[in-house]
Amino acid sequence: SRRDLFDQLTLVRTAELFLRLPATVSISALFFLYGLTQFLTMAFMHKGLGTALWDLGFYDQVIWSTSHGRFLITSVRGGLHVFCEHFKPLLAVLSALYLVWDNVFFLFLVSAFVGALTIPLGYGIARQFEFPKETAVVFALSIFFYQPLRNGLIFLFHTSTYADPFLLCGFYFALREKRFSILFFALALMCKENIAMEVLGIGLFLLAMKKKAGWETAALAGVFLIAYVFYIEPHYRWAYHVAPKWNHYEHFVHWSFEAWKKILEP
C-alpha cells in the first residue's frame, strides 16, 4: 500500500528511529551537535577574517576592558559608557570569562553552548505541558533548525542571543514552581532594553496559568520599564544615540495620538 511505501522511505525510517531513542540520548546529541557546529562556525569565520568591528569587535572590546578595570567603557565611541548605545549590563557578567581565559574563542565556546541550552529547555517545556515524548523531541528538533536563532552567527556575538536561553530557562522553572526562575528573567533583562516586553508577556501568561512566579515576573518587567524609561535612557542619552528617533518607549514618555497610531499600524 501507499502507507507501507511511505514508511519504507529512508528519511521516514531515520526519523522514526531517532524518535524512538531515549530522550536523554536524542536531546543530548542535538545539544552537543548544535553547540559544536555553532562554535566551529564562529571560530572558522573569525580565523578567516570574516568578522568586523560591528558587532563582535565592539562587544569583545567592552568585555575585555571591563575585565581589566574600565567598567563597560567603549573605546569605539571614544570612551563612552556602553549604555549610551544600549542597556546591556550582561557584558559585565561576561567579563568574568576573560578572567578565566583571556581569549575571544573562549567567548565563542560559552556563547555557542549557552545558545544550545534552548534545545533541552524546549523539550522540557513541552513535557511540562504534558506533550508525549516524541512530540517534545520534535519541538527540540524545531529549535535545532530554527533559522533566526542560528542567524546570531551573522555577527558571531550579540547579547540578544543570550536572551532566548535565559527566557526559556526562566519559563521552564516558573512552570515547575521554582522561585529562582526570577533570576533567569533578570539575566534576560540584562541582554537588551527591549527584552522587557517579552518578560512582561511571559509574566502575564504565567498569571493566566495561575503560577506563583507570574506576579514576580510581571512586576520585575514593570520595574525595569519604569527604571529604563525615566532614568537609565535619559541619563545616558547622547547626541549620536538612537533615542530621539527610534526609542522603544518614547510613546510612553511623550504621549500623543500620532505616536500611538504609528505603533499600532499593521
mmCIF file of C-alpha atoms in Angstrom:
data_model
loop_
_atom_site.group_PDB
_atom_site.id
_atom_site.type_symbol
_atom_site.label_atom_id
_atom_site.label_comp_id
_atom_site.label_asym_id
_atom_site.label_seq_id
_atom_site.Cartn_x
_atom_site.Cartn_y
_atom_site.Cartn_z
ATOM 1 C CA SER A 1 0.000 0.000 0.000
ATOM 2 C CA ARG A 2 0.997 3.646 -0.239
ATOM 3 C CA ARG A 3 1.320 3.770 3.557
ATOM 4 C CA ASP A 4 3.829 0.892 3.503
ATOM 5 C CA LEU A 5 5.840 2.573 0.747
ATOM 6 C CA PHE A 6 5.882 5.833 2.732
ATOM 7 C CA ASP A 7 7.092 4.017 5.854
ATOM 8 C CA GLN A 8 9.963 2.494 3.859
ATOM 9 C CA LEU A 9 11.391 5.883 2.866
ATOM 10 C CA THR A 10 14.882 6.327 4.295
ATOM 11 C CA LEU A 11 14.077 9.739 5.755
ATOM 12 C CA VAL A 12 10.929 8.432 7.469
ATOM 13 C CA ARG A 13 12.695 5.388 8.884
ATOM 14 C CA THR A 14 15.551 7.541 10.163
ATOM 15 C CA ALA A 15 13.105 9.928 11.833
ATOM 16 C CA GLU A 16 11.260 7.033 13.476
ATOM 17 C CA LEU A 17 14.499 5.562 14.793
ATOM 18 C CA PHE A 18 15.547 8.944 16.178
ATOM 19 C CA LEU A 19 12.206 9.483 17.918
ATOM 20 C CA ARG A 20 12.423 6.018 19.498
ATOM 21 C CA LEU A 21 15.753 6.803 21.150
ATOM 22 C CA PRO A 22 15.693 7.596 24.883
ATOM 23 C CA ALA A 23 15.158 11.342 25.296
ATOM 24 C CA THR A 24 18.433 11.648 27.205
ATOM 25 C CA VAL A 25 20.307 10.355 24.152
ATOM 26 C CA SER A 26 18.456 12.285 21.422
ATOM 27 C CA ILE A 27 18.343 15.634 23.257
ATOM 28 C CA SER A 28 21.980 15.348 24.348
ATOM 29 C CA ALA A 29 23.010 14.585 20.762
ATOM 30 C CA LEU A 30 21.132 17.652 19.478
ATOM 31 C CA PHE A 31 22.588 19.822 22.237
ATOM 32 C CA PHE A 32 26.221 18.873 21.627
ATOM 33 C CA LEU A 33 25.912 18.854 17.831
ATOM 34 C CA TYR A 34 24.339 22.315 17.857
ATOM 35 C CA GLY A 35 26.892 23.745 20.278
ATOM 36 C CA LEU A 36 29.845 22.222 18.426
ATOM 37 C CA THR A 37 28.763 23.307 14.952
ATOM 38 C CA GLN A 38 27.967 26.828 16.160
ATOM 39 C CA PHE A 39 31.345 27.114 17.872
ATOM 40 C CA LEU A 40 33.277 25.799 14.868
ATOM 41 C CA THR A 41 31.424 28.172 12.546
ATOM 42 C CA MET A 42 32.320 31.108 14.811
ATOM 43 C CA ALA A 43 35.952 30.019 15.066
ATOM 44 C CA PHE A 44 36.454 29.487 11.319
ATOM 45 C CA MET A 45 34.720 32.751 10.427
ATOM 46 C CA HIS A 46 36.941 34.668 12.838
ATOM 47 C CA LYS A 47 40.144 32.946 11.700
ATOM 48 C CA GLY A 48 39.130 33.564 8.083
ATOM 49 C CA LEU A 49 38.779 37.319 8.731
ATOM 50 C CA GLY A 50 35.006 37.068 8.440
ATOM 51 C CA THR A 51 34.352 39.264 11.470
ATOM 52 C CA ALA A 52 34.183 43.031 11.862
ATOM 53 C CA LEU A 53 34.005 45.863 14.348
ATOM 54 C CA TRP A 54 30.190 45.610 14.448
ATOM 55 C CA ASP A 55 29.228 43.703 16.486
ATOM 56 C CA LEU A 56 31.975 41.314 17.612
ATOM 57 C CA GLY A 57 34.762 43.890 17.884
ATOM 58 C CA PHE A 58 32.548 46.285 19.813
ATOM 59 C CA TYR A 59 31.435 43.709 22.391
ATOM 60 C CA ASP A 60 34.794 41.972 22.685
ATOM 61 C CA GLN A 61 36.459 45.289 23.463
ATOM 62 C CA VAL A 62 33.857 46.235 26.116
ATOM 63 C CA ILE A 63 34.075 42.814 27.794
ATOM 64 C CA TRP A 64 37.886 42.909 27.739
ATOM 65 C CA SER A 65 38.002 46.484 29.078
ATOM 66 C CA THR A 66 35.590 45.637 31.892
ATOM 67 C CA SER A 67 37.680 42.641 32.932
ATOM 68 C CA HIS A 68 40.701 44.986 33.071
ATOM 69 C CA GLY A 69 39.154 47.701 35.229
ATOM 70 C CA ARG A 70 37.360 50.035 32.765
ATOM 71 C CA PHE A 71 33.749 49.197 33.618
ATOM 72 C CA LEU A 72 31.557 48.984 30.477
ATOM 73 C CA ILE A 73 33.537 51.659 28.624
ATOM 74 C CA THR A 74 33.679 51.533 24.832
ATOM 75 C CA SER A 75 36.706 52.988 23.085
ATOM 76 C CA VAL A 76 34.786 52.649 19.793
ATOM 77 C CA ARG A 77 32.637 55.551 20.968
ATOM 78 C CA GLY A 78 35.598 57.495 22.309
ATOM 79 C CA GLY A 79 35.475 56.338 25.919
ATOM 80 C CA LEU A 80 31.720 56.482 26.473
ATOM 81 C CA HIS A 81 29.736 54.166 28.727
ATOM 82 C CA VAL A 82 28.187 51.302 26.757
ATOM 83 C CA PHE A 83 24.720 52.296 27.996
ATOM 84 C CA CYS A 84 24.945 55.197 25.553
ATOM 85 C CA GLU A 85 24.441 52.542 22.858
ATOM 86 C CA HIS A 86 22.073 50.116 24.559
ATOM 87 C CA PHE A 87 21.322 48.859 28.053
ATOM 88 C CA LYS A 88 23.378 45.657 28.172
ATOM 89 C CA PRO A 89 24.823 45.077 31.672
ATOM 90 C CA LEU A 90 25.193 41.395 30.756
ATOM 91 C CA LEU A 91 28.565 42.413 29.298
ATOM 92 C CA ALA A 92 29.798 42.992 32.858
ATOM 93 C CA VAL A 93 28.767 39.444 33.800
ATOM 94 C CA LEU A 94 30.516 38.031 30.736
ATOM 95 C CA SER A 95 33.712 39.929 31.592
ATOM 96 C CA ALA A 96 34.333 37.236 34.235
ATOM 97 C CA LEU A 97 35.057 34.845 31.337
ATOM 98 C CA TYR A 98 38.188 36.803 30.419
ATOM 99 C CA LEU A 99 39.409 36.461 33.982
ATOM 100 C CA VAL A 100 39.406 32.704 33.376
ATOM 101 C CA TRP A 101 40.816 32.742 29.826
ATOM 102 C CA ASP A 102 41.530 35.992 28.031
ATOM 103 C CA ASN A 103 40.632 34.730 24.566
ATOM 104 C CA VAL A 104 37.767 35.521 22.202
ATOM 105 C CA PHE A 105 37.464 31.817 21.267
ATOM 106 C CA PHE A 106 36.506 31.091 24.868
ATOM 107 C CA LEU A 107 33.713 33.645 24.468
ATOM 108 C CA PHE A 108 32.622 31.822 21.288
ATOM 109 C CA LEU A 109 32.606 28.467 23.105
ATOM 110 C CA VAL A 110 30.500 29.704 26.001
ATOM 111 C CA SER A 111 28.096 31.565 23.697
ATOM 112 C CA ALA A 112 27.603 28.525 21.457
ATOM 113 C CA PHE A 113 26.669 26.194 24.292
ATOM 114 C CA VAL A 114 24.547 28.756 26.124
ATOM 115 C CA GLY A 115 22.574 29.073 22.900
ATOM 116 C CA ALA A 116 22.400 25.278 22.657
ATOM 117 C CA LEU A 117 20.554 25.210 26.002
ATOM 118 C CA THR A 118 17.430 26.287 24.120
ATOM 119 C CA ILE A 119 17.150 22.709 22.804
ATOM 120 C CA PRO A 120 16.808 20.797 26.121
ATOM 121 C CA LEU A 121 14.763 23.692 27.515
ATOM 122 C CA GLY A 122 12.332 23.475 24.590
ATOM 123 C CA TYR A 123 11.992 19.751 25.245
ATOM 124 C CA GLY A 124 11.497 20.312 28.970
ATOM 125 C CA ILE A 125 8.823 22.981 28.440
ATOM 126 C CA ALA A 126 6.918 20.711 26.035
ATOM 127 C CA ARG A 127 6.992 17.936 28.648
ATOM 128 C CA GLN A 128 5.727 20.372 31.302
ATOM 129 C CA PHE A 129 2.677 20.885 29.072
ATOM 130 C CA GLU A 130 2.295 17.080 29.024
ATOM 131 C CA PHE A 131 3.118 16.556 25.361
ATOM 132 C CA PRO A 132 4.254 12.992 24.548
ATOM 133 C CA LYS A 133 7.997 12.382 24.496
ATOM 134 C CA GLU A 134 8.085 12.094 20.707
ATOM 135 C CA THR A 135 6.271 15.409 20.256
ATOM 136 C CA ALA A 136 8.619 17.103 22.717
ATOM 137 C CA VAL A 137 11.605 15.803 20.721
ATOM 138 C CA VAL A 138 10.059 17.336 17.590
ATOM 139 C CA PHE A 139 9.928 20.671 19.455
ATOM 140 C CA ALA A 140 13.644 20.273 20.235
ATOM 141 C CA LEU A 141 14.367 19.455 16.581
ATOM 142 C CA SER A 142 12.454 22.557 15.511
ATOM 143 C CA ILE A 143 14.671 24.694 17.753
ATOM 144 C CA PHE A 144 17.752 22.957 16.348
ATOM 145 C CA PHE A 145 16.789 24.137 12.848
ATOM 146 C CA TYR A 146 15.311 27.493 13.920
ATOM 147 C CA GLN A 147 16.828 29.918 11.424
ATOM 148 C CA PRO A 148 16.549 33.195 13.413
ATOM 149 C CA LEU A 149 18.398 31.626 16.349
ATOM 150 C CA ARG A 150 21.202 30.414 14.091
ATOM 151 C CA ASN A 151 21.330 33.820 12.425
ATOM 152 C CA GLY A 152 23.122 35.057 15.529
ATOM 153 C CA LEU A 153 26.236 33.956 13.619
ATOM 154 C CA ILE A 154 25.855 36.937 11.319
ATOM 155 C CA PHE A 155 27.673 38.968 13.966
ATOM 156 C CA LEU A 156 29.199 35.969 15.855
ATOM 157 C CA PHE A 157 28.443 37.593 19.179
ATOM 158 C CA HIS A 158 25.473 39.618 20.328
ATOM 159 C CA THR A 159 23.944 39.881 23.784
ATOM 160 C CA SER A 160 20.484 39.336 22.293
ATOM 161 C CA THR A 161 21.374 35.703 21.504
ATOM 162 C CA TYR A 162 21.651 35.113 25.252
ATOM 163 C CA ALA A 163 18.076 36.297 25.817
ATOM 164 C CA ASP A 164 16.410 33.195 24.332
ATOM 165 C CA PRO A 165 18.048 30.633 26.655
ATOM 166 C CA PHE A 166 17.526 32.890 29.689
ATOM 167 C CA LEU A 167 13.844 33.441 28.851
ATOM 168 C CA LEU A 168 13.217 29.751 28.220
ATOM 169 C CA CYS A 169 15.105 28.797 31.375
ATOM 170 C CA GLY A 170 13.055 31.206 33.470
ATOM 171 C CA PHE A 171 9.824 29.993 31.858
ATOM 172 C CA TYR A 172 10.729 26.327 32.416
ATOM 173 C CA PHE A 173 11.469 26.778 36.104
ATOM 174 C CA ALA A 174 8.414 29.014 36.557
ATOM 175 C CA LEU A 175 6.248 26.197 35.182
ATOM 176 C CA ARG A 176 7.830 23.919 37.786
ATOM 177 C CA GLU A 177 7.063 26.480 40.511
ATOM 178 C CA LYS A 178 10.740 27.157 41.241
ATOM 179 C CA ARG A 179 11.214 30.553 42.870
ATOM 180 C CA PHE A 180 14.685 31.101 41.371
ATOM 181 C CA SER A 181 13.132 31.389 37.894
ATOM 182 C CA ILE A 182 13.116 35.143 38.510
ATOM 183 C CA LEU A 183 16.936 35.143 38.368
ATOM 184 C CA PHE A 184 16.888 33.971 34.750
ATOM 185 C CA PHE A 185 14.323 36.606 33.806
ATOM 186 C CA ALA A 186 16.609 39.198 35.420
ATOM 187 C CA LEU A 187 19.514 37.907 33.302
ATOM 188 C CA ALA A 188 17.335 38.173 30.187
ATOM 189 C CA LEU A 189 16.567 41.806 31.039
ATOM 190 C CA MET A 190 20.309 42.448 31.178
ATOM 191 C CA CYS A 191 20.679 41.451 27.498
ATOM 192 C CA LYS A 192 18.919 44.452 25.949
ATOM 193 C CA GLU A 193 16.275 47.009 26.887
ATOM 194 C CA ASN A 194 13.524 45.689 24.601
ATOM 195 C CA ILE A 195 13.572 42.246 26.272
ATOM 196 C CA ALA A 196 11.390 43.792 28.995
ATOM 197 C CA MET A 197 8.314 43.453 26.786
ATOM 198 C CA GLU A 198 8.956 39.720 26.350
ATOM 199 C CA VAL A 199 9.435 39.225 30.091
ATOM 200 C CA LEU A 200 6.220 41.154 30.730
ATOM 201 C CA GLY A 201 4.375 38.934 28.252
ATOM 202 C CA ILE A 202 5.672 35.778 29.929
ATOM 203 C CA GLY A 203 4.690 37.167 33.326
ATOM 204 C CA LEU A 204 1.127 37.833 32.136
ATOM 205 C CA PHE A 205 0.954 34.337 30.630
ATOM 206 C CA LEU A 206 2.104 32.810 33.926
ATOM 207 C CA LEU A 207 -0.530 34.886 35.715
ATOM 208 C CA ALA A 208 -3.184 33.466 33.392
ATOM 209 C CA MET A 209 -1.925 29.985 34.297
ATOM 210 C CA LYS A 210 -2.116 30.920 37.994
ATOM 211 C CA LYS A 211 1.582 30.263 38.527
ATOM 212 C CA LYS A 212 3.281 31.777 41.578
ATOM 213 C CA ALA A 213 6.038 33.358 39.513
ATOM 214 C CA GLY A 214 3.569 35.327 37.399
ATOM 215 C CA TRP A 215 3.265 38.328 39.713
ATOM 216 C CA GLU A 216 7.014 38.461 40.353
ATOM 217 C CA THR A 217 7.879 38.234 36.658
ATOM 218 C CA ALA A 218 5.362 40.878 35.575
ATOM 219 C CA ALA A 219 6.425 43.177 38.438
ATOM 220 C CA LEU A 220 10.108 42.747 37.543
ATOM 221 C CA ALA A 221 9.429 43.738 33.943
ATOM 222 C CA GLY A 222 7.345 46.693 35.083
ATOM 223 C CA VAL A 223 10.013 47.985 37.456
ATOM 224 C CA PHE A 224 12.631 47.631 34.731
ATOM 225 C CA LEU A 225 10.493 49.523 32.214
ATOM 226 C CA ILE A 226 9.983 52.394 34.654
ATOM 227 C CA ALA A 227 13.684 52.493 35.536
ATOM 228 C CA TYR A 228 14.749 52.414 31.893
ATOM 229 C CA VAL A 229 12.250 54.960 30.574
ATOM 230 C CA PHE A 230 12.618 57.538 33.340
ATOM 231 C CA TYR A 231 16.228 57.121 34.488
ATOM 232 C CA ILE A 232 18.623 54.909 32.511
ATOM 233 C CA GLU A 233 17.883 56.070 28.968
ATOM 234 C CA PRO A 234 17.577 59.810 29.785
ATOM 235 C CA HIS A 235 20.717 59.679 31.951
ATOM 236 C CA TYR A 236 22.936 58.042 29.328
ATOM 237 C CA ARG A 237 21.442 59.646 26.213
ATOM 238 C CA TRP A 238 23.910 61.461 23.953
ATOM 239 C CA ALA A 239 23.916 63.138 20.559
ATOM 240 C CA TYR A 240 24.568 60.007 18.499
ATOM 241 C CA HIS A 241 22.139 57.844 20.425
ATOM 242 C CA VAL A 242 19.143 56.432 18.570
ATOM 243 C CA ALA A 243 16.763 57.598 21.326
ATOM 244 C CA PRO A 244 15.106 60.658 19.745
ATOM 245 C CA LYS A 245 14.237 58.772 16.577
ATOM 246 C CA TRP A 246 13.980 55.089 17.442
ATOM 247 C CA ASN A 247 13.496 54.961 21.191
ATOM 248 C CA HIS A 248 11.440 51.906 22.117
ATOM 249 C CA TYR A 249 9.358 53.690 24.752
ATOM 250 C CA GLU A 250 9.180 57.288 23.556
ATOM 251 C CA HIS A 251 5.396 56.995 23.199
ATOM 252 C CA PHE A 252 5.095 56.400 26.949
ATOM 253 C CA VAL A 253 7.114 59.486 27.884
ATOM 254 C CA HIS A 254 5.703 61.905 25.285
ATOM 255 C CA TRP A 255 2.071 60.921 24.909
ATOM 256 C CA SER A 256 0.486 61.737 21.557
ATOM 257 C CA PHE A 257 -2.162 60.306 19.278
ATOM 258 C CA GLU A 258 0.263 60.295 16.328
ATOM 259 C CA ALA A 259 2.894 58.248 18.224
ATOM 260 C CA TRP A 260 0.406 55.539 19.230
ATOM 261 C CA LYS A 261 -1.157 55.498 15.771
ATOM 262 C CA LYS A 262 2.241 54.775 14.255
ATOM 263 C CA ILE A 263 2.915 51.938 16.701
ATOM 264 C CA LEU A 264 -0.490 50.330 16.176
ATOM 265 C CA GLU A 265 -0.304 50.394 12.382
ATOM 266 C CA PRO A 266 -0.409 46.832 10.880
#
